[in-house]
C-alpha positions as semicolon CSV with decimal commas, in nm:
position;residue;x (nm);y (nm);z (nm)
1;X;-2,203;-0,719;-1,106
2;X;-1,977;-0,989;-0,966
3;X;-2,100;-1,158;-0,648
4;X;-1,970;-1,027;-0,317
5;X;-1,925;-1,287;-0,045
6;X;-1,826;-1,268;0,319
7;X;-1,503;-1,449;0,402
8;X;-1,512;-1,695;0,692
9;X;-1,138;-1,763;0,681
10;X;-1,072;-1,570;0,999
11;X;-1,259;-1,435;1,296
12;X;-1,253;-1,058;1,330
13;X;-1,351;-0,815;1,606
14;X;-1,365;-0,443;1,636
15;X;-1,705;-0,314;1,519
16;X;-1,721;-0,084;1,819
17;X;-1,425;0,110;1,685
18;X;-1,644;0,260;1,413
19;X;-1,774;0,507;1,668
20;X;-1,430;0,663;1,716
21;X;-1,452;1,042;1,709
22;X;-1,213;1,254;1,506
23;X;-0,995;1,502;1,689
24;X;-0,931;1,851;1,555
25;X;-0,662;1,874;1,288
26;X;-0,413;2,057;1,506
27;X;-0,418;1,798;1,779
28;X;-0,391;1,515;1,529
29;X;-0,078;1,653;1,370
30;X;0,074;1,727;1,708
31;X;0,026;1,370;1,827
32;X;0,271;1,101;1,725
33;X;0,000;0,831;1,774
34;X;0,278;0,573;1,772
35;X;0,055;0,271;1,823
36;X;-0,308;0,181;1,872
37;X;-0,439;0,310;2,202
38;X;-0,605;0,064;2,445
39;X;-0,937;0,171;2,290
40;X;-0,803;0,130;1,936
41;X;-0,913;-0,131;1,685
42;X;-0,751;-0,473;1,688
43;X;-0,906;-0,602;1,366
44;X;-1,167;-0,543;1,099
45;X;-1,512;-0,692;1,079
46;X;-1,577;-0,995;0,856
47;X;-1,394;-0,957;0,527
48;X;-1,559;-0,962;0,185
49;X;-1,453;-1,099;-0,152
50;X;-1,532;-0,994;-0,506
51;X;-1,414;-1,102;-0,851
52;X;-1,231;-0,813;-1,017
53;X;-1,009;-0,842;-1,324
54;X;-0,752;-1,116;-1,274
55;X;-0,834;-1,160;-0,907
56;X;-1,082;-1,256;-0,642
57;X;-1,001;-0,968;-0,409
58;X;-1,040;-0,997;-0,034
59;X;-1,108;-0,665;0,135
60;X;-1,231;-0,496;0,450
61;X;-1,512;-0,244;0,438
62;X;-1,638;0,004;0,694
63;X;-1,865;0,306;0,708
64;X;-2,190;0,396;0,534
65;X;-2,255;0,232;0,198
66;X;-2,364;0,564;0,047
67;X;-2,071;0,771;0,175
68;X;-1,785;0,910;-0,033
69;X;-1,538;0,629;-0,095
70;X;-1,188;0,609;0,049
71;X;-0,964;0,325;-0,073
72;X;-0,661;0,251;0,143
73;X;-0,369;0,061;-0,011
74;X;-0,093;-0,120;0,176
75;X;0,257;-0,210;0,063
76;X;0,530;-0,467;0,125
77;X;0,577;-0,625;0,370
78;X;0,253;-0,505;0,527
79;X;-0,117;-0,573;0,490
80;X;-0,461;-0,422;0,547
81;X;-0,397;-0,390;0,922
82;X;-0,174;-0,093;0,850
83;X;-0,511;0,088;0,835
84;X;-0,688;-0,081;1,123
85;X;-0,694;0,245;1,321
86;X;-0,741;0,468;1,015
87;X;-1,056;0,300;0,880
88;X;-1,276;0,361;1,188
89;X;-1,180;0,727;1,195
90;X;-1,279;0,769;0,831
91;X;-1,597;0,565;0,880
92;X;-1,693;0,791;1,170
93;X;-1,644;1,089;0,935
94;X;-1,896;0,937;0,692
95;X;-1,666;0,764;0,444
96;X;-1,726;0,425;0,288
97;X;-1,381;0,276;0,349
98;X;-1,245;-0,008;0,135
99;X;-0,914;-0,174;0,227
100;X;-0,810;-0,450;-0,016
101;X;-0,536;-0,707;0,007
102;X;-0,309;-0,656;-0,293
103;X;-0,228;-0,947;-0,525
104;X;-0,017;-1,200;-0,336
105;X;-0,147;-1,104;0,009
106;X;-0,413;-1,234;0,245
107;X;-0,711;-1,401;0,086
108;X;-0,673;-1,233;-0,254
109;X;-0,632;-1,503;-0,519
110;X;-0,581;-1,526;-0,894
111;X;-0,887;-1,653;-1,075
112;X;-0,678;-1,856;-1,321
113;X;-0,375;-2,074;-1,263
114;X;-0,244;-1,961;-1,603
115;X;-0,227;-1,589;-1,518
116;X;0,129;-1,466;-1,475
117;X;0,226;-1,401;-1,115
118;X;0,328;-1,051;-1,208
119;X;0,424;-0,785;-0,955
120;X;0,494;-0,498;-1,196
121;X;0,353;-0,157;-1,104
122;X;0,108;-0,138;-1,395
123;X;-0,050;-0,472;-1,308
124;X;-0,109;-0,376;-0,945
125;X;-0,261;-0,041;-1,045
126;X;-0,490;-0,211;-1,297
127;X;-0,606;-0,442;-1,016
128;X;-0,743;-0,148;-0,818
129;X;-0,916;0,004;-1,120
130;X;-1,078;-0,338;-1,178
131;X;-1,179;-0,350;-0,811
132;X;-1,345;-0,008;-0,836
133;X;-1,531;-0,121;-1,147
134;X;-1,649;-0,442;-0,980
135;X;-1,772;-0,250;-0,674
136;X;-1,943;0,014;-0,886
137;X;-1,719;0,287;-0,747
138;X;-1,672;0,567;-0,996
139;X;-1,438;0,785;-0,789
140;X;-1,249;0,754;-0,461
141;X;-1,001;0,925;-0,237
142;X;-0,684;0,715;-0,224
143;X;-0,469;0,687;0,088
144;X;-0,157;0,473;0,058
145;X;0,206;0,395;0,139
146;X;0,488;0,186;-0,011
147;X;0,361;-0,033;-0,300
148;X;0,018;0,113;-0,232
149;X;0,145;0,468;-0,274
150;X;0,305;0,379;-0,607
151;X;-0,026;0,226;-0,715
152;X;-0,222;0,531;-0,601
153;X;0,017;0,770;-0,778
154;X;-0,024;0,573;-1,101
155;X;-0,402;0,585;-1,072
156;X;-0,397;0,959;-1,007
157;X;-0,166;1,024;-1,303
158;X;-0,329;0,792;-1,559
159;X;-0,694;0,782;-1,447
160;X;-0,745;1,119;-1,274
161;X;-1,121;1,101;-1,331
162;X;-1,130;0,805;-1,088
163;X;-0,936;0,981;-0,812
164;X;-1,101;1,247;-0,598
165;X;-0,786;1,306;-0,397
166;X;-0,452;1,140;-0,318
167;X;-0,265;1,093;0,011
168;X;0,074;0,940;-0,059
169;X;0,339;0,857;0,200
170;X;0,686;0,939;0,061
171;X;0,536;1,128;-0,229
172;X;0,573;1,048;-0,598
173;X;0,676;0,684;-0,641
174;X;0,607;0,598;-1,006
175;X;0,903;0,393;-1,130
176;X;1,102;0,336;-1,446
177;X;1,290;0,003;-1,468
178;X;1,547;0,127;-1,719
179;X;1,634;0,423;-1,497
180;X;1,632;0,205;-1,184
181;X;1,874;-0,040;-1,345
182;X;2,152;0,218;-1,337
183;X;2,395;0,180;-1,043
184;X;2,352;0,422;-0,755
185;X;2,584;0,563;-0,492
186;X;2,708;0,310;-0,234
187;X;2,480;0,440;0,043
188;X;2,175;0,410;-0,183
189;X;2,273;0,059;-0,292
190;X;2,310;-0,039;0,072
191;X;1,963;0,095;0,155
192;X;1,815;-0,123;-0,119
193;X;1,996;-0,439;0,001
194;X;1,677;-0,650;-0,007
195;X;1,617;-0,565;-0,372
196;X;1,963;-0,692;-0,461
197;X;1,910;-0,997;-0,240
198;X;1,578;-1,087;-0,404
199;X;1,741;-1,053;-0,746
200;X;1,935;-1,373;-0,674
201;X;1,815;-1,732;-0,653
202;X;1,959;-1,744;-0,303
203;X;1,742;-1,446;-0,208
204;X;1,430;-1,595;-0,361
205;X;1,487;-1,922;-0,175
206;X;1,574;-1,744;0,148
207;X;1,259;-1,535;0,136
208;X;1,044;-1,836;0,051
209;X;1,191;-2,031;0,343
210;X;1,076;-1,784;0,607
211;X;0,891;-1,474;0,488
212;X;0,755;-1,397;0,835
213;X;1,099;-1,362;0,996
214;X;1,236;-1,178;0,693
215;X;0,953;-0,927;0,694
216;X;0,973;-0,868;1,066
217;X;1,334;-0,762;1,012
218;X;1,219;-0,523;0,738
219;X;0,960;-0,374;0,975
220;X;1,235;-0,309;1,230
221;X;1,463;-0,150;0,974
222;X;1,192;0,061;0,813
223;X;1,047;0,187;1,142
224;X;1,337;0,176;1,389
225;X;1,153;0,367;1,663
226;X;0,818;0,188;1,634
227;X;0,780;-0,044;1,935
228;X;0,525;-0,284;1,786
229;X;0,448;-0,599;1,982
230;X;0,442;-0,959;1,863
231;X;0,062;-0,970;1,836
232;X;0,063;-0,666;1,607
233;X;0,320;-0,822;1,377
234;X;0,164;-1,169;1,373
235;X;-0,172;-1,022;1,278
236;X;-0,014;-0,890;0,957
237;X;0,222;-1,184;0,902
238;X;-0,078;-1,406;0,827
239;X;-0,116;-1,213;0,501
240;X;0,216;-1,352;0,374
241;X;0,076;-1,706;0,391
242;X;-0,055;-1,672;0,038
243;X;0,042;-1,918;-0,238
244;X;0,145;-1,635;-0,473
245;X;0,315;-1,407;-0,221
246;X;0,677;-1,503;-0,285
247;X;0,638;-1,503;-0,662
248;X;0,474;-1,158;-0,662
249;X;0,733;-1,004;-0,429
250;X;1,032;-1,147;-0,616
251;X;0,893;-1,047;-0,954
252;X;0,816;-0,695;-0,830
253;X;1,170;-0,625;-0,718
254;X;1,332;-0,792;-1,019
255;X;1,104;-0,608;-1,261
256;X;1,188;-0,275;-1,098
257;X;1,552;-0,303;-1,200
258;X;1,485;-0,457;-1,543
259;X;1,588;-0,811;-1,445
260;X;1,244;-0,956;-1,516
261;X;1,002;-0,894;-1,801
262;X;0,655;-0,758;-1,750
263;X;0,347;-0,860;-1,947
264;X;0,303;-0,714;-2,294
265;X;-0,056;-0,613;-2,216
266;X;0,086;-0,347;-1,983
267;X;0,348;-0,214;-2,226
268;X;0,147;0,092;-2,331
269;X;0,073;0,182;-1,970
270;X;0,436;0,138;-1,868
271;X;0,549;0,356;-2,158
272;X;0,331;0,636;-2,024
273;X;0,460;0,584;-1,672
274;X;0,823;0,591;-1,788
275;X;0,773;0,957;-1,879
276;X;0,700;1,034;-1,511
277;X;0,362;1,200;-1,572
278;X;0,255;1,476;-1,336
279;X;-0,034;1,436;-1,094
280;X;-0,303;1,704;-1,113
281;X;-0,559;1,575;-0,862
282;X;-0,564;1,730;-0,511
283;X;-0,274;1,567;-0,324
284;X;-0,117;1,554;0,020
285;X;0,220;1,385;0,062
286;X;0,345;1,278;0,403
287;X;0,673;1,173;0,560
288;X;0,771;1,057;0,906
289;X;1,087;1,176;1,077
290;X;1,217;0,822;1,136
291;X;1,154;0,649;0,802
292;X;1,429;0,387;0,775
293;X;1,329;0,267;0,428
294;X;1,465;0,422;0,108
295;X;1,257;0,728;0,022
296;X;1,301;1,049;-0,178
297;X;1,325;1,392;-0,018
298;X;1,001;1,592;-0,046
299;X;1,176;1,865;-0,246
300;X;1,268;1,606;-0,510
301;X;0,907;1,532;-0,603
302;X;0,708;1,846;-0,517
303;X;0,707;1,960;-0,881
304;X;0,542;1,633;-0,989
305;X;0,217;1,754;-0,829
306;X;0,064;2,017;-1,055
307;X;-0,274;2,051;-0,883
308;X;-0,369;2,157;-0,528
309;X;-0,087;2,018;-0,315
310;X;0,045;2,010;0,039
311;X;0,326;1,822;0,212
312;X;0,313;1,723;0,581
313;X;0,610;1,613;0,791
314;X;0,536;1,416;1,106
315;X;0,756;1,424;1,414
316;X;0,774;1,181;1,703
317;X;0,974;0,891;1,562
318;X;0,728;0,799;1,284
319;X;0,868;0,540;1,045
320;X;0,780;0,388;0,710
321;X;0,445;0,239;0,812
322;X;0,301;0,585;0,870
323;X;-0,071;0,496;0,865
324;X;-0,029;0,241;1,143
325;X;0,219;0,447;1,343
326;X;0,027;0,776;1,311
327;X;-0,331;0,678;1,221
328;X;-0,496;0,999;1,337
329;X;-0,271;1,220;1,125
330;X;-0,311;0,994;0,822
331;X;-0,690;0,983;0,854
332;X;-0,701;1,360;0,883
333;X;-0,500;1,395;0,562
334;X;-0,751;1,175;0,378
335;X;-1,032;1,398;0,502
336;X;-0,844;1,721;0,427
337;X;-0,722;1,640;0,075
338;X;-1,052;1,709;-0,100
339;X;-1,067;2,050;0,070
340;X;-0,740;2,180;-0,075
């Protein structure tokens, strides 16, 4: 087993939040839960680190060590604090909750300077399988959005024996670079403006010059009705101060549209993913009514889920960062998915 160490990089509060009680399902879905309440969590406890695959992964953990495992996966441009009010709810329900920083975020670091700074979907998914192996976790419920949801969908499709259940915001997100490289309608191209921007050297340099301001603008576009304050954003913006962040983000978006090569070690995995494999594990997909980021309609992906399946729409101005904007409803979905 690789050694697990406690990170002293930052000071964290919020242990008291682990006693948060879960509300009944009906009231959770009826509530927009737009932001953390005054009694909500502001941060996680001390973070941990573990060597896993290519990375030394930094992660938050909450709940009983012997509970069923829930792994929560963030996306771009977000971080583990998207789940700061989800984790205590799941911990109170008896889950061992693990919330890792993805490659290129927070305190997660590559173990070798020679490893490619690769953001392709297969590499990120393999990271989480390696993390589960390092932690001795055989199976987990996955709750995720954005890049995290793509990662979770891949895990559920390719390694279903490792996934007890899946909660995916915006549904089925497994990609195919060759298909993505084809031009889309003008409105769709406009929605993906940042992908086109990052495909240029100007975009790479612009993002590198000020990722915090860039990503705040993305937050505002993706969740136009979410009235987050500066402290909430700055708490997450620290995660972009990672030496590999820009390289990972730029490679991810260039790889998606076949402008950058992936690593050959992931070729077999990507070939399987290019066929858009169905997901048979119990799954709940979710969508907010004010998601300003590009996302497919639920009807477009429902058939990709061949096992027990449910879709939940959330009202109340919920945007792209659904776990942080509606933490009670998201936590309830993670609890409910294994009961389908």
